[in-house]
């Protein structure tokens, strides 16, 4: 053991203590070396009183371990105290030198044991152990210090006089424990860490690698020593990482979660890592390299891609749910599918639907052979507008074609399973998905989704998404097909309930239009309950009817048919307009009552258990026009007012009391009688013509009035000064209807539109014969004479005999059963009408006479010889009439003699 002299060369110390010539317990090994250690150190490395520990070459272990020394003389007292001892124990040299170390550092309860150890040491024995010691009191208040541990190595020495002494080397146990912990952590990182770890030196080469890193890139940890980052990463990535490491080394700024991509030996798959870089310092704070901590995130990246794809697909499905099926039109729904798919899912796409489906066949082909005719109804492309075809010739949009039986597309249609088709060599398309569009186990068409070269090929998840998109569109297309079928059926029903062809009326020129609601509008439209009718009445009178059942669909169409039938039936009874509407009101209330019309008329109010959805309400305007007097009687049940255009005058709305809608009940209806001038124009209509969401009712009515006024307004070069009668509108009534529909907003498709227009053309005076007959028997002969004379004047000689016979019968009945003055009237228009008026209220009743009866065959004879006959009430009695067809090529007249013989 090297001996340290008891008296060493001293150097001045600001603390006032002495220190050994061998600084910090390091022996010179030579007692003849008089120069102090500080003189041997380079300039600037001499420690200051502040206690700088860096006095050894860079990288020395003493950068981390705090080592101090002191010596004990033969008397057991401290005779030397180093600067590091001051720093470890916190006691300056002036207090430590000459003090008993046992009394100063050891607790009283351990001093006896300490004294025995000291005696053994002074007796020449070495000793090593951990000694607890008290830290000095701290703070100005003199608070007692705590306990600490020091590892002490005591070496016996001798003084110059040969007396026994000791040198003590002290190490702070706290520093040792910290170093032990750091070593364990280092060992854990390099031997047990599941993450790849590299220690990079300032030259950016691997100083040390851990086991995990070596297991990934092969070899042992020592095999990677000296390598650079180019050995592990592709050139581009390596340059990027190299530049980043230089920046970390220069600035000290850490880099976290930097993603790099590369390959590992033995695997062709691309791997992804997340690396963290931070600068590493020595114990003195000098940068000594970079720590590299890497984590393999390949699986996490794949999971993230899967999650992103799932989110993208979910967003695409949400978009499909919002955008597909907004219209009940087949072609529009197909285009909506492609608007969603391109470019979010694919680059090109087409939709083919079975031609039979588009033609309105009752049942689509379903799982047929796949080669049935299909029509290309939609095409979308993000790269080209050229027609798209995977196999065969390109198909133009709208073209009808079919797939070959053995083609993949036909197989997809036949099996209802998607097929993946590879792209052609040298073509634009990389891969294609042919997906059958299946709704309710029925194949309605085929959707093709294609991705061009440069895009990722379709995977299993893409196939599932394509099937889901096609299925959603297929359901919407099938719903549109069913709706189209029901809509067409309802239209057929509705049109069958409207007047067929162009209606005709005596003394009126009629034109009408009916426009059903469009099913392709933004709001799904069903058939409505709008209707109109032109009913011929006896005496060359005409009933004009326009109505609107509230609601839509088949129920409204059926209710409209029932009300129209009821109107025609009531009109044939020749009731007054107000009475007709009163009867219709009862019928409408009966439509919504569980017990029908009888229940509605008997109950004071509707039963509470009645379903409100069964309530039928309707508006209706009913007008009766007499072509002889040109007078028209109106009654209104909650409908829009009629419009009248007199010759040379602007259009105006007639002031007809609106009344309550049909089905409400409780209020009578009023009548208004208006005389219509020759050539006047009368318009009846429903609210769909003048009202929509974009145009309020008042605005629509004003536009309608203006549209009717324009065709008849006098021109500037033909002013009307009152000296001549106003000139009537000579335009064709069909053109007037077209002008009105083109002028107004009639293409909104929100509601049905019914328009009925009539131009007044009264019977000329020479087409009417009217005579008053006194109530006497001679009036029968006079009536026959008047009739003969009038018919000969009209050049109707073939009807003379029949007319004389029937006039004789009716006038005779009026004399026998009637009251008051008798009136005979003959009307000539498209048919010949004979009317006999009297003041009696009793209606004639036809009966079958027995063979033995002398009378009772007059009305039978009238029924045999006339085309039609009947009676009606008038304000002053009744009118009995008959009608004869005019002679012509297609008319066969009944011989009166044969008719008389047939009665017996």
JSON list of N, CA and C in Angstrom, two decimals, residues 51 184 269 352 412 429 447 641:
[
{"chain": "A", "resi": 51, "resn": "UNK", "atom": "N", "xyz": [-15.62, 24.99, -6.23]},
{"chain": "A", "resi": 51, "resn": "UNK", "atom": "CA", "xyz": [-15.83, 23.54, -6.20]},
{"chain": "A", "resi": 51, "resn": "UNK", "atom": "C", "xyz": [-16.07, 22.94, -7.55]},
{"chain": "A", "resi": 184, "resn": "UNK", "atom": "N", "xyz": [-28.39, 0.55, -14.33]},
{"chain": "A", "resi": 184, "resn": "UNK", "atom": "CA", "xyz": [-29.50, -0.39, -14.51]},
{"chain": "A", "resi": 184, "resn": "UNK", "atom": "C", "xyz": [-30.43, 0.06, -15.63]},
{"chain": "A", "resi": 269, "resn": "UNK", "atom": "N", "xyz": [-41.67, -6.31, -47.45]},
{"chain": "A", "resi": 269, "resn": "UNK", "atom": "CA", "xyz": [-42.68, -5.32, -47.12]},
{"chain": "A", "resi": 269, "resn": "UNK", "atom": "C", "xyz": [-42.08, -4.03, -46.59]},
{"chain": "A", "resi": 352, "resn": "UNK", "atom": "N", "xyz": [-76.35, 0.44, -65.84]},
{"chain": "A", "resi": 352, "resn": "UNK", "atom": "CA", "xyz": [-77.23, -0.14, -66.86]},
{"chain": "A", "resi": 352, "resn": "UNK", "atom": "C", "xyz": [-78.46, -0.69, -66.16]},
{"chain": "A", "resi": 412, "resn": "UNK", "atom": "N", "xyz": [-72.43, -11.68, -63.54]},
{"chain": "A", "resi": 412, "resn": "UNK", "atom": "CA", "xyz": [-72.81, -10.91, -62.35]},
{"chain": "A", "resi": 412, "resn": "UNK", "atom": "C", "xyz": [-74.32, -10.70, -62.31]},
{"chain": "A", "resi": 429, "resn": "UNK", "atom": "N", "xyz": [-57.92, 1.65, -67.88]},
{"chain": "A", "resi": 429, "resn": "UNK", "atom": "CA", "xyz": [-58.53, 1.09, -66.67]},
{"chain": "A", "resi": 429, "resn": "UNK", "atom": "C", "xyz": [-57.60, 0.06, -66.05]},
{"chain": "A", "resi": 447, "resn": "UNK", "atom": "N", "xyz": [-74.19, -2.02, -62.04]},
{"chain": "A", "resi": 447, "resn": "UNK", "atom": "CA", "xyz": [-73.33, -0.85, -61.85]},
{"chain": "A", "resi": 447, "resn": "UNK", "atom": "C", "xyz": [-71.88, -1.29, -62.00]},
{"chain": "A", "resi": 641, "resn": "UNK", "atom": "N", "xyz": [-113.01, 31.74, -57.85]},
{"chain": "A", "resi": 641, "resn": "UNK", "atom": "CA", "xyz": [-114.09, 32.33, -58.66]},
{"chain": "A", "resi": 641, "resn": "UNK", "atom": "C", "xyz": [-113.85, 32.15, -60.14]}
]
